[in-house]
Coordinates of C-alpha atoms and ligand atoms in Angstrom, one line a residue:
X1 CA 11.5 -14.2 2.4
X2 CA 9.7 -11.2 3.6
X3 CA 12.6 -8.1 4.3
X4 CA 10.5 -5.5 6.0
X5 CA 12.6 -4.7 8.4
X6 CA 12.9 -6.2 12.2
X7 CA 15.6 -3.3 13.5
X8 CA 13.9 -0.6 14.2
X9 CA 17.8 1.8 13.7
X10 CA 20.3 0.1 11.3
X11 CA 23.7 1.7 10.6
X12 CA 21.8 4.2 7.1
X13 CA 23.2 3.2 4.0
X14 CA 23.3 6.8 2.2
X15 CA 21.9 7.2 -1.0
X16 CA 21.6 9.4 -2.6
X17 CA 18.7 9.1 -6.2
X18 CA 16.9 12.7 -5.3
X19 CA 18.1 13.0 -9.4
X20 CA 16.7 10.7 -10.3
X21 CA 12.5 12.1 -9.4
X22 CA 12.0 15.9 -10.9
X23 CA 9.2 17.0 -8.9
X24 CA 11.5 17.0 -6.3
X25 CA 13.5 19.6 -7.6
X26 CA 11.5 22.9 -7.2
X27 CA 10.4 25.8 -5.2
X28 CA 6.8 25.9 -3.3
X29 CA 5.9 29.2 -2.1
X30 CA 9.3 30.5 -2.2
X31 CA 11.7 27.7 0.1
X32 CA 12.8 24.1 -2.0
X33 CA 11.1 21.5 -2.1
X34 CA 10.5 18.9 0.9
X35 CA 8.4 16.2 0.5
X36 CA 6.9 14.0 3.1
X37 CA 4.4 12.8 1.9
X38 CA 5.1 10.2 0.1
X39 CA 2.4 7.1 2.2
X40 CA 0.2 8.9 0.4
X41 CA 1.5 8.9 -3.1
X42 CA 5.5 8.5 -3.5
X43 CA 6.9 10.6 -6.4
X44 CA 8.1 9.4 -9.5
X45 CA 12.3 8.3 -10.9
X46 CA 12.1 10.4 -14.6
X47 CA 12.6 6.7 -16.0
X48 CA 8.7 5.9 -14.6
X49 CA 8.4 9.0 -17.4
X50 CA 10.2 8.3 -19.4
X51 CA 8.5 4.6 -20.0
X52 CA 5.3 6.1 -20.0
X53 CA 6.0 8.8 -22.2
X54 CA 8.0 6.1 -24.5
X55 CA 5.6 4.0 -25.2
X56 CA 2.7 7.0 -25.1
X57 CA 4.6 8.0 -28.4
X58 CA 5.8 5.0 -30.4
X59 CA 3.5 1.5 -28.7
X60 CA 0.2 2.5 -28.1
X61 CA -3.1 0.3 -29.1
X62 CA -5.1 -1.6 -27.0
X63 CA -4.2 -4.6 -25.4
X64 CA -4.5 -8.1 -27.0
X65 CA -7.4 -7.2 -29.6
X66 CA -6.0 -6.4 -32.5
X67 CA -3.1 -8.1 -35.2
X68 CA -1.3 -5.4 -36.2
X69 CA 2.2 -4.5 -34.8
X70 CA 1.7 -1.7 -32.8
X71 CA -1.4 -3.8 -30.5
X72 CA 1.2 -6.8 -30.6
X73 CA 4.0 -4.3 -29.2
X74 CA 1.0 -2.3 -26.2
X75 CA 0.2 -6.0 -25.0
X76 CA 3.8 -7.3 -24.8
X77 CA 4.7 -3.9 -23.1
X78 CA 1.3 -5.0 -20.5
X79 CA 2.5 -8.9 -20.2
X80 CA 6.0 -7.7 -19.6
X81 CA 5.2 -5.6 -16.5
X82 CA 3.1 -8.2 -15.2
X83 CA 6.0 -10.9 -15.2
X84 CA 8.3 -8.2 -13.7
X85 CA 5.9 -7.5 -11.3
X86 CA 5.3 -11.4 -11.0
X87 CA 8.7 -11.8 -10.2
X88 CA 9.8 -9.1 -7.8
X89 CA 6.2 -10.4 -5.6
X90 CA 7.7 -14.4 -5.9
X91 CA 4.0 -15.2 -7.3
X92 CA 4.7 -18.4 -8.5
X93 CA 2.7 -17.6 -12.2
X94 CA 1.5 -14.6 -14.5
X95 CA -1.6 -16.8 -13.9
X96 CA -1.7 -15.1 -9.7
X97 CA -1.4 -11.3 -11.0
X98 CA -4.1 -9.4 -11.2
X99 CA -3.8 -5.6 -12.6
X100 CA -6.3 -3.1 -10.8
X101 CA -6.5 0.1 -10.2
X102 CA -5.5 -0.6 -6.6
X103 CA -5.7 -1.3 -3.4
X104 CA -9.1 -0.2 -2.6
X105 CA -9.8 -2.4 -6.1
X106 CA -8.5 -5.6 -5.2
X107 CA -9.1 -5.7 -1.7
X108 CA -12.9 -4.9 -3.2
X109 CA -12.8 -8.2 -5.8
X110 CA -12.1 -10.2 -3.3
X111 CA -14.7 -9.2 -0.6
X112 CA -16.5 -9.4 -3.3
X113 CA -15.7 -12.4 -5.1
X114 CA -14.2 -14.8 -3.1
X115 CA -16.0 -13.6 0.5
X116 CA -19.3 -13.5 -0.6
X117 CA -20.2 -16.2 -2.4
X118 CA -19.1 -18.9 0.3
X119 CA -19.8 -16.7 4.1
X120 CA -23.2 -17.0 6.5
X121 CA -24.7 -15.9 8.4
X122 CA -22.9 -16.1 12.1
X123 CA -19.4 -16.6 9.9
X124 CA -16.7 -13.6 10.7
X125 CA -14.2 -12.1 9.0
X126 CA -11.5 -10.0 10.8
X127 CA -9.5 -7.3 11.0
X128 CA -7.1 -5.2 13.1
X129 CA -8.1 -2.2 14.8
X130 CA -5.2 -0.4 12.5
X131 CA -6.8 -1.2 9.0
X132 CA -7.3 1.8 6.0
X133 CA -11.1 2.1 5.2
X134 CA -9.7 0.4 1.7
X135 CA -9.4 -2.7 4.0
X136 CA -12.0 -2.3 6.3
X137 CA -15.8 -1.0 4.5
X138 CA -15.7 -3.5 1.5
X139 CA -15.9 -6.1 4.6
X140 CA -18.4 -3.8 6.0
X141 CA -20.1 -4.1 2.9
X142 CA -19.9 -7.4 2.4
X143 CA -21.0 -8.8 6.3
X144 CA -24.4 -6.9 5.6
X145 CA -25.0 -8.9 2.2
X146 CA -24.6 -12.4 3.8
X147 CA -25.2 -11.2 8.0
X148 CA -22.1 -12.4 8.5
X149 CA -19.9 -10.0 10.5
X150 CA -16.9 -7.8 11.0
X151 CA -14.3 -8.6 14.6
X152 CA -12.4 -6.1 14.9
X153 CA -8.1 -7.5 16.6
X154 CA -7.3 -4.8 19.1
X155 CA -4.3 -2.8 18.9
X156 CA -1.9 -1.9 22.4
X157 CA -1.0 2.2 22.7
X158 CA 2.2 2.2 20.7
X159 CA 0.5 0.5 17.7
X160 CA 0.4 -3.2 17.9
X161 CA -2.1 -5.7 17.1
X162 CA -2.7 -7.8 19.9
X163 CA -1.8 -11.0 18.6
X164 CA -3.0 -13.0 22.1
X165 CA -6.9 -11.6 20.9
X166 CA -5.9 -12.5 17.9
X167 CA -5.3 -15.6 18.6
X168 CA -8.6 -16.4 20.6
X169 CA -10.6 -14.2 17.6
X170 CA -9.8 -16.7 14.2
X171 CA -12.3 -20.0 16.0
X172 CA -13.9 -21.9 14.0
X173 CA -16.3 -18.6 13.1
X174 CA -13.9 -17.0 10.8
X175 CA -13.9 -17.4 7.4
X176 CA -12.4 -14.1 6.5
X177 CA -8.5 -12.3 7.8
X178 CA -7.9 -8.8 6.2
X179 CA -5.1 -7.6 8.0
X180 CA -2.5 -4.3 6.7
X181 CA 0.6 -5.4 6.0
X182 CA 2.4 -1.9 7.6
X183 CA -0.8 1.2 8.8
X184 CA -0.4 4.2 7.3
X185 CA -1.1 5.9 9.8
X186 CA 0.7 4.5 12.4
X187 CA 3.6 3.2 10.6
X188 CA 3.9 -0.4 12.5
X189 CA 4.6 -4.0 10.5
X190 CA 2.7 -6.5 11.7
X191 CA 4.4 -10.5 11.2
X192 CA 2.6 -11.0 8.2
X193 CA 3.7 -14.2 7.8
X194 CA 3.2 -15.5 11.5
X195 CA 0.5 -14.6 11.7
X196 CA -0.7 -16.3 8.1
X197 CA 1.0 -19.7 9.8
X198 CA -1.7 -19.3 13.3
X199 CA -4.3 -18.3 10.6
X200 CA -4.5 -21.3 7.9
X201 CA -4.3 -23.9 10.4
X202 CA -7.1 -22.6 11.3
X203 CA -7.3 -22.9 7.5
X204 CA -8.5 -18.9 7.6
X205 CA -7.5 -17.4 4.2
X206 CA -5.6 -14.5 4.7
X207 CA -5.9 -11.2 2.6
X208 CA -3.3 -8.5 3.1
X209 CA -3.2 -5.2 2.8
X210 CA 0.3 -4.7 1.0
X211 CA 0.2 -1.0 0.0
X212 CA 2.6 0.1 2.5
X213 CA 4.4 -3.2 2.4
X214 CA 5.6 -2.9 -0.9
X215 CA 7.3 0.4 -1.1
X216 CA 9.5 0.0 1.8
X217 CA 11.4 -3.2 1.8
X218 CA 10.7 -6.9 -0.8
X219 CA 7.7 -8.6 -0.3
X220 CA 8.1 -12.2 -1.1
X221 CA 4.2 -13.4 -0.8
X222 CA 5.6 -17.1 -1.0
X223 CA 7.5 -16.4 1.5
X224 CA 4.3 -14.7 4.1
X225 CA 2.2 -17.2 3.0
X226 CA -0.5 -15.6 2.2
X227 CA -3.7 -16.2 0.2
X228 CA -4.3 -13.2 -1.3
X229 CA -2.0 -9.6 -1.7
X230 CA -3.1 -6.0 -2.7
X231 CA -0.5 -3.4 -3.4
X232 CA -1.0 0.0 -5.6
X233 CA 1.5 1.3 -8.0
X234 CA 1.5 5.5 -6.6
X235 CA 2.6 4.8 -3.7
X236 CA 6.4 2.7 -5.6
X237 CA 7.0 5.0 -7.4
X238 CA 4.9 4.3 -10.0
X239 CA 1.7 5.9 -12.4
X240 CA -2.0 6.0 -10.5
X241 CA -4.7 3.7 -11.3
X242 CA -2.1 1.0 -11.3
X243 CA -3.4 -1.5 -8.4
X244 CA -2.4 -5.8 -8.1
X245 CA -4.2 -8.7 -6.4
X246 CA -1.8 -10.9 -5.8
X247 CA -4.1 -14.7 -5.2
X248 CA -2.9 -18.2 -5.0
X249 CA -3.5 -20.0 -8.2
X250 CA -6.9 -22.4 -6.8
X251 CA -9.2 -19.5 -4.7
X252 CA -8.8 -16.6 -8.2
X253 CA -9.2 -20.4 -10.6
X254 CA -12.5 -20.4 -8.0
X255 CA -13.9 -17.1 -8.1
X256 CA -17.0 -15.5 -10.4
X257 CA -15.1 -12.7 -12.0
X258 CA -16.1 -9.2 -10.5
X259 CA -16.7 -7.0 -13.4
X260 CA -18.3 -7.6 -16.7
X261 CA -17.0 -6.9 -20.6
X262 CA -14.8 -6.8 -23.3
X263 CA -11.2 -9.5 -22.6
X264 CA -12.6 -11.1 -19.6
X265 CA -14.6 -13.4 -21.7
X266 CA -13.9 -16.4 -25.2
X267 CA -17.2 -16.4 -25.6
X268 CA -20.4 -14.9 -25.4
X269 CA -23.7 -16.2 -26.5
X270 CA -27.1 -14.7 -25.3
X271 CA -27.5 -18.0 -23.9
X272 CA -23.8 -18.4 -21.7
X273 CA -20.8 -16.9 -21.3
X274 CA -17.0 -18.4 -21.2
X275 CA -15.4 -16.6 -19.5
X276 CA -11.5 -16.1 -20.1
X277 CA -8.3 -17.9 -18.5
X278 CA -6.9 -16.3 -15.0
X279 CA -5.6 -13.7 -14.8
X280 CA -7.3 -11.7 -17.4
X281 CA -11.1 -13.4 -16.0
X282 CA -10.6 -9.9 -13.2
X283 CA -9.6 -7.8 -16.2
X284 CA -12.3 -6.5 -18.2
X285 CA -13.0 -3.6 -19.9
X286 CA -9.2 -1.6 -21.6
X287 CA -7.1 -0.9 -18.7
X288 CA -3.8 1.4 -17.6
X289 CA -1.7 0.3 -20.1
X290 CA 1.1 2.8 -19.9
X291 CA 0.3 3.0 -16.4
X292 CA 1.5 -0.6 -15.8
X293 CA 4.0 -0.2 -18.5
X294 CA 5.3 2.5 -15.7
X295 CA 4.7 0.0 -12.7
X296 CA 6.8 -2.6 -14.1
X297 CA 10.4 0.6 -14.8
X298 CA 9.7 2.0 -11.4
X299 CA 9.7 -2.3 -10.7
X300 CA 13.2 -2.0 -12.9
X301 CA 14.6 1.7 -11.1
X302 CA 13.8 0.3 -7.1
X303 CA 15.1 -3.4 -7.8
X304 CA 18.6 -1.8 -9.2
X305 CA 18.9 0.2 -5.9
X306 CA 18.0 -3.0 -4.1
X307 CA 15.0 -3.4 -1.3
X308 CA 17.5 -4.2 1.0
X309 CA 19.2 -0.6 0.5
X310 CA 16.1 1.3 0.7
X311 CA 14.8 0.1 3.7
X312 CA 18.2 0.3 5.5
X313 CA 17.9 3.9 4.6
X314 CA 15.3 4.2 5.5
X315 CA 15.2 2.4 7.9
X316 CA 18.3 5.6 9.9
X317 CA 15.7 8.2 8.4
X318 CA 13.3 7.1 10.6
X319 CA 15.6 7.5 13.9
X320 CA 16.3 10.4 13.6
X321 CA 12.8 12.1 12.6
X322 CA 11.8 10.0 15.8
X323 CA 14.2 11.2 17.9
X324 CA 14.1 14.4 17.1
X325 CA 9.8 14.8 16.6
X326 CA 10.0 13.0 20.0
X327 CA 12.5 16.4 21.2
X328 CA 10.0 18.7 20.8
X329 CA 8.3 20.0 23.2
X330 CA 4.4 19.0 23.6
X331 CA 4.8 16.7 20.6
X332 CA 2.9 13.5 20.6
X333 CA 4.4 10.6 19.1
X334 CA 1.4 8.8 18.2
X335 CA 2.1 4.8 16.5
X336 CA 5.6 3.2 18.4
X337 CA 6.0 0.0 17.8
X338 CA 8.6 -1.7 18.4
X339 CA 8.8 -2.7 14.1
X340 CA 7.7 -0.1 11.9
X341 CA 8.3 1.1 8.6
X342 CA 9.0 5.2 7.2
X343 CA 5.5 6.6 8.9
X344 CA 5.2 8.8 11.7
X345 CA 2.6 10.7 13.5
X346 CA 2.1 13.4 15.7
X347 CA -0.4 15.9 17.4
X348 CA 1.6 18.8 18.5
X349 CA -0.3 20.4 22.1
X350 CA -2.9 23.2 21.7
X351 CA -2.6 22.5 17.3
X352 CA -5.2 21.4 15.0
X353 CA -3.2 18.6 12.4
X354 CA -3.9 20.7 8.9
X355 CA -3.2 23.9 10.8
X356 CA 0.5 22.8 11.8
X357 CA 0.4 21.5 8.2
X358 CA -0.8 24.1 6.6
X359 CA 1.8 26.4 9.1
X360 CA 4.1 23.4 7.5
X361 CA 3.6 23.6 3.6
X362 CA 3.5 27.3 3.8
X363 CA 7.6 27.6 4.1
X364 CA 7.5 24.1 1.4
X365 CA 7.4 21.0 3.6
X366 CA 5.0 19.0 2.6
X367 CA 2.9 16.6 5.2
X368 CA 0.0 14.8 5.4
X369 CA -3.0 15.2 8.0
X370 CA -6.5 14.7 9.0
X371 CA -7.3 10.8 8.9
X372 CA -5.4 8.8 6.9
X373 CA -8.7 7.0 6.0
X374 CA -7.9 5.1 9.4
X375 CA -10.4 7.0 11.3
X376 CA -10.6 3.7 13.8
X377 CA -7.1 4.3 15.0
X378 CA -7.7 8.2 15.6
X379 CA -10.5 7.0 18.0
X380 CA -9.3 4.9 19.4
X381 CA -5.4 7.6 20.1
X382 CA -8.5 9.2 21.1
X383 CA -7.3 12.4 19.0
X384 CA -9.2 14.6 14.9
X385 CA -6.8 13.0 13.0
X386 CA -2.8 13.4 13.2
X387 CA -0.2 15.0 10.6
X388 CA 2.2 12.4 9.2
X389 CA 6.0 12.5 7.9
X390 CA 6.1 9.5 5.2
X391 CA 10.0 9.0 4.0
X392 CA 11.0 7.3 1.0
X393 CA 13.8 6.2 -0.6
X394 CA 14.9 10.1 -2.0
X395 CA 14.6 11.6 1.4
X396 CA 17.2 12.3 4.1
X397 CA 18.6 13.7 6.9
X398 CA 18.2 17.3 6.0
X399 CA 15.1 17.2 4.8
X400 CA 14.1 16.3 8.9
X401 CA 15.7 18.8 9.4
X402 CA 13.5 21.5 7.3
X403 CA 10.4 20.0 8.5
X404 CA 11.6 20.2 12.5
X405 CA 12.2 22.9 11.3
X406 CA 9.1 24.4 9.8
X407 CA 7.1 22.9 13.5
X408 CA 9.5 25.0 15.6
X409 CA 8.1 27.9 13.5
X410 CA 4.9 26.8 12.9
X411 CA 4.6 25.8 17.0
X412 CA 5.8 28.9 18.4
X413 CA 2.7 31.5 15.9
X414 CA 0.0 30.1 18.6
X415 CA 2.4 31.0 21.4
Ligands
C6P501 N1 -3.3 5.1 1.7 C1 -2.4 7.3 2.6 O1 -2.4 8.7 3.1 P1 -5.3 2.9 -3.1 O2 -6.2 5.0 -3.4 O3 -6.2 1.3 -3.3 O4 -3.6 3.6 -3.9 O5 -4.9 2.7 -1.4 C2 -5.7 2.9 -0.5 C3 -5.2 2.8 0.8 C4 -4.8 1.2 1.5 N2 -4.8 0.1 2.2 C5 -3.1 1.6 2.8 C6 -2.9 0.4 4.3 C7 -3.2 2.9 2.3 O6 -2.3 3.1 2.7 C8 -4.1 2.6 1.4 C9 -3.8 4.7 0.8 C10 -3.1 7.5 1.5 O7 -2.0 6.7 3.5 C11 -3.9 7.0 0.9 S1 -5.6 7.6 1.5

């Protein structure tokens, strides 16, 4: 079951995991670091750093290529990472778990290998107004290549998807629906299982951008019913340069390779090449082996704590953060959906978000400011950008206090 929480203010299941994250134990500008930018990139626990280091120190070689012991060890580590991640998202088979560089590459792969050969002029691809650029631009590119048209599902002033408009838009011209699980700029959790059901009643395949979904609750691709699910390792406490594309086997089987090169072939002749089986057909070249070893360690770490506990902890903290921010005069919250993950965007009257970001950084508090690669969201709310605090399992109430104090001070400097 997809258990991203429905209830915004569940009781806190307090977590005490800060000690596991070495990067959190440092001073920035003379103050203990408060890290509230996990939606951009989450910090890594020591077990992930150790797993990568152990692999690099003892087991490293290329995968699927050598008969020597180290190559076997590297291949075993890489393929057992795939199995670990398969189980984490409940994919039916290893063939359905393609390793990529990140969400961006996963979505581009689907746009080019799945959508492009199927699209014809007049077809439609539906995306929502709250998408990250990674779930807009690849579709614009493929529309340009094929004559298909991009259609945008509106959102409301709380940052929620207009489901009735989506229902109307999903007609027989639509060849693909590409939708985010959780908005990075607004925190909105979309009802993906319902959306997939709606789309599938009309035979429309669905890609879910899960970059902000996977870190915040257990994601079960079978229960969601999506055709593709894309996510990044670095947002779920793993290394950068790792990503996953889940795809239904029958669809992946039918798709041409995204890139050509070593490892994605069974036989190469000048008169024709036979491609490798799934998922290797989509993994040309030497992959980020140590990165996926680290990602598997991150999955172990998350499962040991428990995704439900993480979700409850984050929800409780989000409730506190939202209330405290909303109580500050001059602060406008951007993204107040009924169902949210632990991200809160805001703007402060008469102060540019970048100034806010710089001033709180001077007090040791890391938040992200700007358009968050979601410019259409900024256009909808008519703001140049927002300040965004994003919470993870290692944040606590003290972090919220520190942000609020830093903000108060920043605002006073402008008065
Ligand atoms: N969002 C943020 O600060 P990559 O860069 O491929 O790992 O992930 C891209 C991406 C796609 N979809 C969503 C919903 C995302 O949030 C992101 C990355 C970061 O919000 C960096 S812009």
